[in-house]
């Protein structure tokens, strides 16, 4: 009797979801696959041997990528991070000035809404104002991680406009804005330039 034996690689799906595929250049469905080498007889896996590790497979282009590919945020995750970051920045600026000023609150609502959170309103402002500072700062840092230099400049300028809504910037508001710039990874000189330029354009 002729026996046909050898080694066979078998992969199984351990999880599925959506990720940013670098090959497709956009958000795609994926499956995470774990592989194992088997001793096979007549091409049928019989005895499990060593593990081959895991890989991510794009369900659109079929590219196999390292698991680290899942660390890249999807477009939806980036949008959510930016909206949350602007909410946090708005709260930090409002706290440093007059949190009850109607014009400043209205400007904060309009700005956050423009960053992709259409349901943001006065009640949401109050919730954010009561949120721990450390949490707000982490949200700004998370947003800054997704922003290019020019986008950070625009982000800070929007925060400046919130501070200007109730009149000229006070010392507390300036400190808060420089704090936001620092969380975004901007130098103090660069932040000062953005703040001064935005103030000048508002006059």
Short mmCIF file of C-alpha atoms in Angstrom, two decimals:
data_model
loop_
_atom_site.label_atom_id
_atom_site.label_comp_id
_atom_site.label_asym_id
_atom_site.label_seq_id
_atom_site.Cartn_x
_atom_site.Cartn_y
_atom_site.Cartn_z
CA UNK A 1 0.00 0.00 0.00
CA UNK A 2 1.38 3.39 -1.01
CA UNK A 3 1.32 6.03 1.74
CA UNK A 4 1.40 9.70 0.81
CA UNK A 5 2.43 11.85 3.71
CA UNK A 6 3.92 15.28 4.23
CA UNK A 7 3.46 18.64 5.94
CA UNK A 8 0.42 20.86 5.46
CA UNK A 9 -0.24 24.42 6.61
CA UNK A 10 -3.75 24.96 7.94
CA UNK A 11 -5.18 28.39 8.73
CA UNK A 12 -8.30 29.22 10.72
CA UNK A 13 -10.13 32.50 11.27
CA UNK A 14 -9.86 33.77 14.86
CA UNK A 15 -11.53 37.18 14.45
CA UNK A 16 -13.06 39.54 11.88
CA UNK A 17 -13.64 43.27 11.61
CA UNK A 18 -12.80 46.43 9.69
CA UNK A 19 -9.32 47.87 9.26
CA UNK A 20 -7.38 50.29 7.07
CA UNK A 21 -5.83 48.20 4.31
CA UNK A 22 -2.54 49.75 3.12
CA UNK A 23 -2.82 47.85 -0.17
CA UNK A 24 -6.35 49.08 -1.00
CA UNK A 25 -5.77 52.48 0.61
CA UNK A 26 -9.06 52.52 2.51
CA UNK A 27 -11.23 50.84 5.14
CA UNK A 28 -11.90 47.19 4.33
CA UNK A 29 -13.23 44.05 6.01
CA UNK A 30 -10.55 41.69 7.31
CA UNK A 31 -10.17 38.33 8.91
CA UNK A 32 -7.41 37.48 11.35
CA UNK A 33 -5.97 34.07 10.59
CA UNK A 34 -3.90 31.75 12.78
CA UNK A 35 -1.78 29.10 11.08
CA UNK A 36 -0.38 25.76 12.14
CA UNK A 37 1.75 23.13 10.46
CA UNK A 38 0.28 19.60 10.44
CA UNK A 39 1.62 16.20 9.57
CA UNK A 40 -0.70 14.91 6.87
CA UNK A 41 -1.51 11.54 5.40
CA UNK A 42 -3.09 11.46 1.97
CA UNK A 43 -3.20 15.27 2.23
CA UNK A 44 -5.44 15.04 5.31
CA UNK A 45 -4.04 16.85 8.40
CA UNK A 46 -3.56 14.26 11.13
CA UNK A 47 -1.06 15.46 13.74
CA UNK A 48 -0.70 19.11 14.81
CA UNK A 49 2.89 20.33 14.87
CA UNK A 50 4.23 23.87 15.32
CA UNK A 51 2.31 27.13 15.15
CA UNK A 52 2.94 29.50 12.23
CA UNK A 53 1.72 32.69 13.88
CA UNK A 54 -1.07 35.00 12.82
CA UNK A 55 -1.73 37.29 9.88
CA UNK A 56 -4.42 39.70 8.73
CA UNK A 57 -6.09 39.03 5.40
CA UNK A 58 -7.93 41.79 3.54
CA UNK A 59 -11.19 40.38 2.23
CA UNK A 60 -11.09 42.71 -0.77
CA UNK A 61 -7.57 42.46 -2.21
CA UNK A 62 -6.65 39.21 -0.38
CA UNK A 63 -3.34 40.68 0.77
CA UNK A 64 -1.82 39.00 3.85
CA UNK A 65 -0.40 41.51 6.30
CA UNK A 66 1.20 41.39 9.75
CA UNK A 67 -1.12 41.78 12.73
CA UNK A 68 0.44 45.21 13.37
CA UNK A 69 -1.64 46.47 10.41
CA UNK A 70 -4.62 46.55 12.79
CA UNK A 71 -2.98 49.38 14.74
CA UNK A 72 -3.62 51.88 11.94
CA UNK A 73 -6.92 53.62 12.70
CA UNK A 74 -9.80 53.40 10.26
CA UNK A 75 -11.32 56.54 8.75
CA UNK A 76 -14.26 56.24 11.15
CA UNK A 77 -11.98 55.92 14.17
CA UNK A 78 -10.02 58.98 13.05
CA UNK A 79 -13.22 61.01 12.60
CA UNK A 80 -14.43 60.00 16.06
CA UNK A 81 -11.06 60.89 17.61
CA UNK A 82 -11.04 64.35 16.00
CA UNK A 83 -14.59 65.12 17.14
CA UNK A 84 -13.80 63.96 20.68
CA UNK A 85 -10.58 65.97 20.65
CA UNK A 86 -12.36 69.16 19.64
CA UNK A 87 -15.00 68.59 22.32
CA UNK A 88 -12.22 68.32 24.87
CA UNK A 89 -10.39 71.40 23.56
CA UNK A 90 -13.61 73.44 23.61
CA UNK A 91 -14.23 72.44 27.23
CA UNK A 92 -10.69 73.36 28.25
CA UNK A 93 -11.01 76.80 26.64
CA UNK A 94 -14.47 77.46 28.10
CA UNK A 95 -13.27 76.52 31.57
CA UNK A 96 -10.42 78.98 31.35
CA UNK A 97 -12.75 81.88 30.49
CA UNK A 98 -16.44 82.35 31.26
CA UNK A 99 -18.14 78.94 30.91
CA UNK A 100 -21.57 80.57 31.14
CA UNK A 101 -21.05 83.05 28.29
CA UNK A 102 -23.70 82.37 25.65
CA UNK A 103 -21.57 83.45 22.69
CA UNK A 104 -18.62 81.27 23.69
CA UNK A 105 -20.87 78.26 24.29
CA UNK A 106 -22.61 78.78 20.94
CA UNK A 107 -19.25 78.98 19.21
CA UNK A 108 -18.14 75.76 20.94
CA UNK A 109 -21.31 73.96 19.79
CA UNK A 110 -20.86 75.16 16.20
CA UNK A 111 -17.18 74.15 16.16
CA UNK A 112 -17.69 70.67 17.57
CA UNK A 113 -20.65 70.13 15.23
CA UNK A 114 -18.41 71.07 12.33
CA UNK A 115 -15.94 68.42 13.42
CA UNK A 116 -18.51 65.70 12.85
CA UNK A 117 -20.70 65.54 15.96
CA UNK A 118 -24.12 66.82 14.84
CA UNK A 119 -25.85 65.97 18.14
CA UNK A 120 -23.59 68.21 20.20
CA UNK A 121 -25.62 70.78 22.16
CA UNK A 122 -25.73 72.91 25.32
CA UNK A 123 -26.32 69.86 27.53
CA UNK A 124 -23.26 68.17 26.04
CA UNK A 125 -21.23 71.31 26.80
CA UNK A 126 -22.21 71.05 30.47
CA UNK A 127 -21.21 67.37 30.54
CA UNK A 128 -17.81 68.18 29.06
CA UNK A 129 -17.26 71.05 31.48
CA UNK A 130 -17.78 68.59 34.36
CA UNK A 131 -15.34 66.03 32.91
CA UNK A 132 -11.93 65.50 34.52
CA UNK A 133 -9.15 67.61 33.03
CA UNK A 134 -6.85 64.62 32.61
CA UNK A 135 -9.46 62.86 30.46
CA UNK A 136 -9.96 65.96 28.29
CA UNK A 137 -6.22 66.29 27.81
CA UNK A 138 -5.92 62.66 26.73
CA UNK A 139 -8.64 63.22 24.12
CA UNK A 140 -6.71 66.16 22.67
CA UNK A 141 -3.52 64.08 22.56
CA UNK A 142 -5.36 61.26 20.79
CA UNK A 143 -6.75 63.67 18.20
CA UNK A 144 -3.35 65.25 17.64
CA UNK A 145 -1.84 61.88 16.82
CA UNK A 146 -3.96 61.78 13.64
CA UNK A 147 -3.32 65.36 12.49
CA UNK A 148 -0.79 66.71 10.03
CA UNK A 149 0.99 69.97 10.90
CA UNK A 150 -1.47 72.12 8.93
CA UNK A 151 -4.45 70.36 10.50
CA UNK A 152 -3.04 70.99 13.99
CA UNK A 153 -2.80 74.68 13.12
CA UNK A 154 -6.45 74.75 12.05
CA UNK A 155 -7.49 72.80 15.16
CA UNK A 156 -5.78 75.30 17.44
CA UNK A 157 -7.20 78.25 15.50
CA UNK A 158 -10.70 76.87 16.03
CA UNK A 159 -10.04 76.66 19.76
CA UNK A 160 -8.78 80.27 19.71
CA UNK A 161 -12.03 81.40 18.05
CA UNK A 162 -13.99 79.79 20.88
CA UNK A 163 -11.94 81.80 23.37
CA UNK A 164 -12.49 85.01 21.38
CA UNK A 165 -16.25 84.58 21.24
CA UNK A 166 -16.70 86.29 24.63
CA UNK A 167 -14.17 89.06 23.92
CA UNK A 168 -10.36 89.42 23.93
CA UNK A 169 -8.41 86.47 25.26
CA UNK A 170 -7.72 86.55 28.97
CA UNK A 171 -4.55 85.23 30.58
CA UNK A 172 -6.29 82.02 31.60
CA UNK A 173 -7.49 81.42 28.05
CA UNK A 174 -4.02 82.00 26.64
CA UNK A 175 -2.56 79.48 29.04
CA UNK A 176 -5.26 76.97 28.10
CA UNK A 177 -4.59 77.47 24.38
CA UNK A 178 -0.86 77.01 24.82
CA UNK A 179 -1.65 73.88 26.82
CA UNK A 180 -3.78 72.54 23.96
CA UNK A 181 -0.99 73.32 21.48
CA UNK A 182 1.47 71.44 23.66
CA UNK A 183 -0.87 68.43 23.77
CA UNK A 184 -1.06 68.54 19.97
CA UNK A 185 2.73 68.46 19.76
CA UNK A 186 3.18 72.07 18.59
CA UNK A 187 6.10 74.22 19.72
CA UNK A 188 5.36 77.27 21.86
CA UNK A 189 6.60 79.65 19.16
CA UNK A 190 4.46 78.01 16.51
CA UNK A 191 1.42 78.06 18.79
CA UNK A 192 1.99 81.73 19.60
CA UNK A 193 2.03 82.53 15.88
CA UNK A 194 -1.28 80.75 15.31
CA UNK A 195 -2.91 82.43 18.31
CA UNK A 196 -1.74 85.93 17.36
CA UNK A 197 -2.70 85.46 13.69
CA UNK A 198 -6.18 84.21 14.62
CA UNK A 199 -6.64 87.12 17.02
CA UNK A 200 -5.64 89.58 14.30
CA UNK A 201 -8.06 88.06 11.78
CA UNK A 202 -10.91 88.35 14.30
CA UNK A 203 -10.48 92.11 14.80
#
